Coordinates of C-alpha atoms in Angstrom, one line a residue:
X145 CA -54.4 -147.4 -120.6
X146 CA -52.6 -144.1 -119.8
X147 CA -50.5 -145.3 -116.9
X148 CA -47.0 -146.5 -117.8
X149 CA -44.3 -147.8 -115.5
X150 CA -40.7 -148.4 -116.6
X151 CA -38.5 -151.2 -115.4
X152 CA -34.9 -150.0 -115.3
X153 CA -31.5 -151.1 -114.0
X154 CA -28.2 -152.5 -115.0
X155 CA -28.0 -155.7 -117.1
X156 CA -28.5 -159.1 -115.4
X157 CA -30.3 -157.7 -112.4
X158 CA -33.5 -159.6 -113.2
X159 CA -35.5 -157.0 -115.1
X160 CA -36.7 -159.4 -117.8
X161 CA -37.6 -162.0 -115.2
X162 CA -39.5 -159.3 -113.3
X163 CA -41.2 -158.2 -116.5
X164 CA -42.3 -161.7 -117.5
X165 CA -43.5 -162.4 -113.9
X166 CA -46.0 -159.5 -114.1
X167 CA -47.0 -159.7 -117.7
X168 CA -46.4 -163.4 -118.6
X169 CA -45.0 -162.2 -121.9
X170 CA -42.7 -164.3 -123.9
X171 CA -39.3 -162.6 -123.4
X172 CA -35.7 -163.8 -123.5
X173 CA -34.1 -164.4 -120.0
X174 CA -30.5 -165.2 -119.8
X175 CA -27.6 -164.9 -117.4
X176 CA -25.5 -162.4 -119.3
X177 CA -25.6 -158.6 -120.0
X178 CA -27.8 -157.1 -122.6
X179 CA -30.3 -160.0 -122.9
X180 CA -32.8 -157.2 -123.7
X181 CA -31.7 -155.2 -126.7
X182 CA -35.0 -153.4 -127.5
X183 CA -37.6 -152.4 -124.9
X184 CA -40.2 -154.9 -124.1
X185 CA -43.8 -153.6 -123.8
X186 CA -46.5 -155.4 -121.9
X187 CA -49.5 -155.1 -119.6
X188 CA -49.4 -155.6 -115.8
X189 CA -52.2 -155.3 -113.3
X190 CA -52.5 -153.4 -110.1
X191 CA -54.9 -154.7 -107.4
X192 CA -57.7 -152.8 -105.6
X193 CA -60.8 -153.9 -103.6
X194 CA -63.8 -154.1 -105.9
X195 CA -66.9 -152.1 -104.9
X196 CA -69.2 -155.0 -106.0
X197 CA -68.5 -156.7 -102.7
X198 CA -70.9 -154.1 -101.2
X199 CA -73.7 -155.5 -103.4
X200 CA -75.7 -158.7 -103.5
X201 CA -74.4 -159.6 -106.9
X202 CA -70.8 -159.7 -108.2
X203 CA -69.7 -157.6 -111.2
X204 CA -67.9 -160.5 -113.0
X205 CA -64.9 -158.4 -113.6
X206 CA -63.0 -159.1 -110.3
X207 CA -61.7 -162.2 -108.7
X208 CA -62.5 -162.9 -105.0
X209 CA -63.4 -159.2 -104.6
X210 CA -60.1 -157.9 -106.1
X211 CA -60.3 -155.8 -109.2
X212 CA -57.3 -156.0 -111.5
X213 CA -56.7 -152.7 -113.3
X214 CA -54.4 -152.8 -116.4
X215 CA -51.3 -150.6 -116.8
X216 CA -48.6 -150.4 -119.4
X217 CA -45.1 -151.5 -118.4
X218 CA -41.8 -151.1 -120.3
X219 CA -38.8 -153.2 -119.7
X220 CA -35.9 -151.2 -121.1
X221 CA -32.5 -152.7 -121.9
X222 CA -29.9 -152.7 -119.2
X223 CA -28.2 -149.4 -118.3
X224 CA -24.5 -149.2 -117.5
X225 CA -22.5 -146.3 -115.9
X226 CA -22.0 -143.4 -118.4
X227 CA -24.9 -144.6 -120.6
X228 CA -25.8 -140.9 -121.1
X229 CA -22.5 -140.6 -122.9
X230 CA -23.3 -143.6 -125.2
X231 CA -21.6 -146.3 -123.2
X232 CA -23.0 -149.8 -123.3
X233 CA -25.8 -149.7 -125.8
X234 CA -26.2 -146.0 -125.6
X235 CA -28.9 -143.4 -124.9
X236 CA -31.8 -145.3 -126.5
X237 CA -32.6 -147.0 -123.2
X238 CA -33.0 -143.6 -121.5
X239 CA -35.2 -142.5 -124.4
X240 CA -37.4 -145.5 -123.8
X241 CA -38.0 -144.2 -120.2
X242 CA -39.5 -141.0 -121.4
X243 CA -42.9 -142.7 -121.6
X244 CA -42.8 -143.8 -117.9
X245 CA -44.6 -141.9 -115.2
X246 CA -42.6 -143.8 -112.6
X247 CA -39.7 -146.2 -112.5
X248 CA -39.2 -149.5 -110.8
X249 CA -35.5 -149.8 -110.5
X250 CA -34.6 -153.5 -110.3
X251 CA -31.4 -153.9 -108.3
X252 CA -29.4 -157.1 -107.8
X253 CA -29.7 -157.4 -104.0
X254 CA -27.5 -160.5 -104.0
X255 CA -24.5 -158.4 -105.1
X256 CA -23.6 -161.0 -107.6
X257 CA -23.0 -158.7 -110.6
X258 CA -20.6 -155.9 -111.2
X259 CA -21.4 -152.4 -112.4
X260 CA -21.9 -153.5 -115.9
X261 CA -23.9 -156.6 -115.1
X262 CA -21.2 -159.3 -115.4
X263 CA -21.5 -162.2 -113.0
X264 CA -19.2 -162.1 -110.0
X265 CA -18.9 -163.8 -106.6
X266 CA -22.1 -163.3 -104.7
X267 CA -21.7 -160.6 -102.1
X268 CA -18.8 -158.8 -103.8
X269 CA -21.0 -156.3 -105.8
X270 CA -22.4 -153.0 -104.6
X271 CA -26.2 -152.7 -104.8
X272 CA -26.2 -149.3 -103.1
X273 CA -23.9 -147.9 -105.8
X274 CA -26.3 -149.4 -108.4
X275 CA -29.2 -147.5 -106.9
X276 CA -27.2 -144.2 -107.1
X277 CA -25.9 -144.7 -110.6
X278 CA -29.4 -144.7 -112.2
X279 CA -30.3 -141.4 -110.6
X280 CA -27.1 -139.9 -112.0
X281 CA -27.6 -141.3 -115.5
X282 CA -31.1 -139.9 -115.7
X283 CA -30.1 -136.5 -114.3
X284 CA -27.1 -136.2 -116.7
X285 CA -29.3 -137.3 -119.6
X286 CA -31.7 -134.5 -118.8
X287 CA -28.8 -132.1 -118.3
X288 CA -27.3 -132.7 -121.7
X289 CA -30.6 -132.2 -123.4
X290 CA -31.3 -129.0 -121.5
X291 CA -27.7 -127.7 -121.9
X292 CA -28.0 -128.2 -125.7
X293 CA -28.4 -124.7 -127.2
X294 CA -29.3 -123.3 -123.8
X295 CA -27.2 -120.1 -124.2
X296 CA -29.2 -119.2 -127.3
X297 CA -32.5 -120.1 -125.7
X298 CA -31.8 -118.2 -122.5
X299 CA -31.3 -115.0 -124.4
X300 CA -34.5 -115.6 -126.2
X301 CA -36.3 -116.0 -122.9
X302 CA -35.0 -112.6 -121.7
X303 CA -35.7 -110.9 -125.0
X304 CA -39.2 -112.2 -125.6
X305 CA -40.3 -112.5 -122.0
X306 CA -40.8 -116.3 -122.1
X307 CA -41.5 -118.1 -118.9
X308 CA -38.5 -120.2 -117.7
X309 CA -40.7 -123.2 -116.8
X310 CA -42.2 -123.3 -120.3
X311 CA -38.7 -123.1 -122.0
X312 CA -37.3 -125.8 -119.7
X313 CA -40.3 -128.1 -120.3
X314 CA -40.1 -127.6 -124.0
X315 CA -36.4 -128.5 -124.1
X316 CA -37.1 -131.6 -121.9
X317 CA -40.4 -132.6 -123.5
X318 CA -38.8 -135.6 -125.1
X319 CA -37.9 -136.9 -121.6
X320 CA -41.5 -136.7 -120.5
X321 CA -41.1 -133.4 -118.5
X322 CA -44.1 -131.1 -118.2
X323 CA -44.4 -127.4 -117.3
X324 CA -45.7 -128.5 -113.9
X325 CA -42.5 -130.5 -113.3
X326 CA -40.3 -127.7 -114.4
X327 CA -42.2 -125.1 -112.3
X328 CA -41.8 -127.3 -109.2
X329 CA -38.1 -127.7 -109.7
X330 CA -37.4 -124.1 -110.4
X331 CA -39.0 -123.1 -107.1
X332 CA -37.3 -125.9 -105.2
X333 CA -33.9 -124.9 -106.4
X334 CA -34.5 -121.2 -106.0
X335 CA -33.7 -120.6 -109.7
X336 CA -37.1 -119.2 -110.5
X337 CA -36.0 -115.6 -109.9
X338 CA -32.5 -116.0 -111.4
X339 CA -31.9 -114.9 -115.0
X340 CA -31.6 -118.2 -117.0
X341 CA -28.6 -116.6 -118.9
X342 CA -26.7 -116.6 -115.7
X343 CA -27.4 -120.2 -114.7
X344 CA -24.1 -122.2 -114.3
X345 CA -23.7 -125.8 -115.2
X346 CA -24.0 -126.6 -111.5
X347 CA -27.3 -124.7 -111.4
X348 CA -28.6 -126.7 -114.3
X349 CA -27.5 -130.0 -112.9
X350 CA -29.3 -129.2 -109.6
X351 CA -32.4 -128.3 -111.6
X352 CA -32.3 -131.6 -113.5
X353 CA -31.9 -133.5 -110.2
X354 CA -35.0 -131.9 -109.0
X355 CA -36.9 -132.5 -112.2
X356 CA -35.8 -136.1 -112.2
X357 CA -37.2 -136.6 -108.7
X358 CA -40.5 -135.0 -109.7
X359 CA -41.0 -136.4 -113.2
X360 CA -39.5 -139.9 -112.7
X361 CA -40.3 -141.0 -109.1
X362 CA -38.6 -144.3 -108.3
X363 CA -39.2 -147.4 -106.2
X364 CA -36.4 -150.0 -105.7
X365 CA -37.0 -153.7 -106.3
X366 CA -34.2 -155.3 -104.3
X367 CA -34.3 -158.4 -106.5
X368 CA -32.8 -161.9 -105.8
X369 CA -33.2 -161.1 -102.0
X370 CA -33.7 -164.8 -101.4
X371 CA -30.1 -165.4 -102.4
X372 CA -28.9 -163.3 -99.5
X373 CA -29.7 -166.0 -97.0
X374 CA -26.6 -167.9 -95.9
X375 CA -24.3 -165.3 -97.5
X376 CA -24.3 -162.9 -94.6
X377 CA -25.3 -160.0 -96.8
X378 CA -27.4 -157.3 -95.2
X379 CA -30.6 -156.2 -97.1
X380 CA -30.2 -153.1 -99.2
X381 CA -31.1 -149.9 -97.5
X382 CA -31.6 -146.3 -98.7
X383 CA -32.5 -143.1 -96.8
X384 CA -34.6 -141.5 -99.4
X385 CA -36.2 -144.3 -101.5
X386 CA -38.8 -147.0 -100.9
X387 CA -37.1 -150.4 -101.1
X388 CA -39.0 -153.6 -101.5
X389 CA -37.4 -157.0 -101.4
X390 CA -38.4 -159.1 -104.4
X391 CA -37.8 -162.5 -105.9
X392 CA -39.0 -162.2 -109.5
X393 CA -37.8 -165.8 -110.2
X394 CA -40.1 -167.1 -107.4
X395 CA -43.1 -165.0 -108.7
X396 CA -42.5 -166.3 -112.2
X397 CA -42.4 -169.8 -110.9
X398 CA -45.7 -169.3 -109.1
X399 CA -47.4 -167.6 -112.1
X400 CA -46.2 -170.4 -114.5
X401 CA -47.4 -173.1 -112.2
X402 CA -50.8 -171.4 -111.8
X403 CA -51.0 -171.0 -115.6
X404 CA -50.3 -174.7 -116.0
X405 CA -53.1 -175.5 -113.5
X406 CA -50.6 -177.0 -111.0
X407 CA -51.5 -174.5 -108.2
X408 CA -54.0 -171.9 -107.2
X409 CA -52.2 -168.6 -106.6
X410 CA -53.2 -165.0 -106.3
X411 CA -50.4 -162.5 -107.3
X412 CA -49.0 -161.0 -104.1
X413 CA -50.5 -163.7 -101.8
X414 CA -48.5 -165.2 -99.0
X415 CA -49.5 -168.8 -99.9
X416 CA -50.7 -171.0 -102.7
X417 CA -52.6 -174.3 -103.0
X418 CA -51.6 -177.4 -104.9
X419 CA -54.3 -178.1 -107.5
X420 CA -53.5 -181.6 -108.4
X421 CA -50.8 -184.2 -108.9
X422 CA -47.3 -182.9 -109.2
X423 CA -43.9 -184.4 -110.1
X424 CA -41.1 -184.7 -107.5
X425 CA -39.2 -181.9 -109.3
X426 CA -42.3 -179.7 -109.2
X427 CA -42.8 -180.5 -105.5
X428 CA -39.1 -179.6 -104.7
X429 CA -39.3 -176.3 -106.5
X430 CA -42.7 -175.4 -105.0
X431 CA -41.5 -176.3 -101.5
X432 CA -38.6 -173.9 -101.9
X433 CA -41.0 -171.1 -102.9
X434 CA -43.3 -172.0 -100.1
X435 CA -40.5 -171.6 -97.6
X436 CA -39.8 -168.2 -99.0
X437 CA -43.4 -167.1 -98.7
X438 CA -43.6 -168.4 -95.1
X439 CA -40.6 -166.3 -94.2
X440 CA -41.2 -163.1 -96.2
X441 CA -45.0 -163.2 -96.8
X442 CA -44.8 -162.5 -100.5
X443 CA -42.4 -162.4 -103.4
X444 CA -42.7 -158.6 -103.3
X445 CA -43.3 -158.2 -107.1
X446 CA -47.0 -157.3 -106.9
X447 CA -46.3 -155.0 -104.0
X448 CA -43.9 -153.1 -106.2
X449 CA -46.5 -152.6 -108.9
X450 CA -49.2 -151.6 -106.5
X451 CA -47.1 -149.2 -104.5
X452 CA -45.6 -147.5 -107.5
X453 CA -49.1 -146.6 -108.7
X454 CA -50.8 -145.9 -105.4
X455 CA -48.0 -144.4 -103.4
X456 CA -45.4 -143.0 -105.8
X457 CA -47.9 -141.6 -108.3
X458 CA -50.7 -141.1 -105.7
X459 CA -53.5 -142.5 -107.9
X460 CA -57.0 -143.6 -107.1
X461 CA -59.5 -145.9 -108.9
X462 CA -62.9 -144.5 -109.8
X463 CA -65.8 -146.5 -111.4
X464 CA -68.0 -144.5 -113.8
X465 CA -71.5 -145.9 -114.4
X466 CA -74.7 -144.8 -116.2
X467 CA -77.3 -146.4 -113.9
X468 CA -76.5 -145.2 -110.3
X469 CA -79.0 -147.6 -108.9
X470 CA -77.7 -150.8 -110.5
X471 CA -74.1 -149.6 -111.0
X472 CA -74.3 -150.6 -114.6
X473 CA -73.8 -149.2 -118.1
X474 CA -76.5 -149.0 -120.8
X475 CA -76.1 -152.7 -121.6
X476 CA -76.4 -153.8 -118.0
X477 CA -72.7 -154.5 -117.4
X478 CA -72.0 -153.9 -113.7
X479 CA -69.0 -151.7 -112.9
X480 CA -67.8 -152.0 -116.5
X481 CA -64.7 -149.7 -116.2
X482 CA -62.1 -148.8 -113.6
X483 CA -60.3 -145.6 -114.3
X484 CA -57.0 -144.6 -112.7
X485 CA -57.1 -140.9 -111.6
X486 CA -54.7 -138.6 -109.8
X487 CA -55.7 -138.0 -106.2
X488 CA -57.3 -134.7 -106.1
X489 CA -59.2 -135.2 -109.4
X490 CA -62.7 -133.8 -109.6
X491 CA -65.9 -135.0 -111.1
X492 CA -65.3 -132.8 -114.2
X493 CA -61.8 -134.4 -114.6
X494 CA -63.6 -137.7 -114.6
X495 CA -66.0 -136.5 -117.3
X496 CA -63.1 -135.5 -119.5
X497 CA -61.4 -138.8 -118.8
X498 CA -64.4 -140.6 -120.3
X499 CA -64.7 -138.3 -123.3
X500 CA -63.9 -134.7 -124.2
X501 CA -67.5 -134.0 -125.3
X502 CA -68.8 -135.3 -121.9
X503 CA -66.4 -133.0 -120.2
X504 CA -67.4 -130.0 -122.3
X505 CA -71.1 -130.5 -121.7
X506 CA -70.8 -131.6 -118.0
X507 CA -73.8 -130.8 -115.8
X508 CA -73.2 -132.7 -112.6
X509 CA -72.3 -136.0 -111.1
X510 CA -74.1 -138.5 -108.9
X511 CA -72.5 -140.5 -106.1
X512 CA -73.9 -144.0 -106.8
X513 CA -73.7 -145.0 -103.1
X514 CA -75.4 -142.0 -101.5
X515 CA -77.4 -140.8 -104.6
X516 CA -76.2 -137.3 -103.8
X517 CA -75.6 -134.8 -106.6
X518 CA -72.0 -133.7 -106.9
X519 CA -70.7 -130.4 -108.4
X520 CA -67.9 -130.3 -111.0
X521 CA -65.2 -129.4 -108.4
X522 CA -66.1 -132.2 -106.0
X523 CA -63.0 -134.2 -105.2
X524 CA -63.2 -137.9 -106.0
X525 CA -62.1 -140.6 -103.5
X526 CA -60.6 -144.0 -104.1
X527 CA -63.3 -146.5 -104.9
X528 CA -65.9 -144.0 -105.8
X529 CA -68.8 -145.2 -108.1
X530 CA -69.9 -142.1 -110.1
X531 CA -72.5 -141.3 -112.7
X532 CA -71.7 -138.3 -114.9
X533 CA -74.7 -136.3 -116.2
X534 CA -73.9 -134.4 -119.4
X535 CA -75.8 -132.8 -122.3
X536 CA -73.4 -134.4 -124.8
X537 CA -75.1 -136.5 -127.4

């Protein structure tokens, strides 16, 4: 797995519940700040239609025609305002996010926690401010890293003719920033043609704002949205971010009931089926969740995961095979692998994804559906089934 999503937000917003609901990992969940001290690592699954539904036989790796593709997910400990200055539990949480290609920001949509995650009267908090503070913390974290020794480095750039984007990326490599991210931000902020030695702090902060947006795209999980009903609280809105209403607690309840064999439930579905006898307490709890699903169509949790990968990161799923007729590998397994690739990736990119030797000795690819030969620069599409032909041993 090379895809990593980070779960971030202030304490007590429901991050650990969200994490457990998508991974079913054994993590501590409690109603007080800093339940999570060290980052939790787990595996979540995105959903995509499986190509095997086009064939007479099923691949055995999907469920009801849906393929579940694994991704890494990190639940970092709660961030509080001025975390970049060491407040709360310090910078270690921000450091944990360096591995993430995108962030799901879990926000307490019920407005029942203050800026530091302490419980308060529902409706008296400020979810919109919570959204903005994480952007600021990430940007200032990057700024402080970049600003460190920048005067000396900027002189070196001028003296040795170094490229600004390479110097910026090198300084911010620990935050997961690439040359491509830095190059984009330099052009967007019009700093590309400005002598780095003349950059002001304001210039560098603007640069870091742009780098943050490019290197750490974000989707908002407006969690605990079901608690809004009856409180007269409006759903959280943002002009520049995708916001999805979620109830991680409801998703966890459904996943736990399904794991126990009490119900049949597909993550992200708008309904479930009772699988057997249930107790009065179970019936009461499931009825409450059923009402939520009838009103809102889903808990929103799976939608967050899917949209973070397919929309924020613009990924596609490609299926490499060795037998283009049967869609199998050498041992006869049908559609054995599902690879996440950046949209715009080519057949040769796919070859390198499988193995560097296969990429180095790439000859051509074959579209398993049409049996057409494809050149190395052919752009792959979501759901493609591809055979790579290579001289690699």
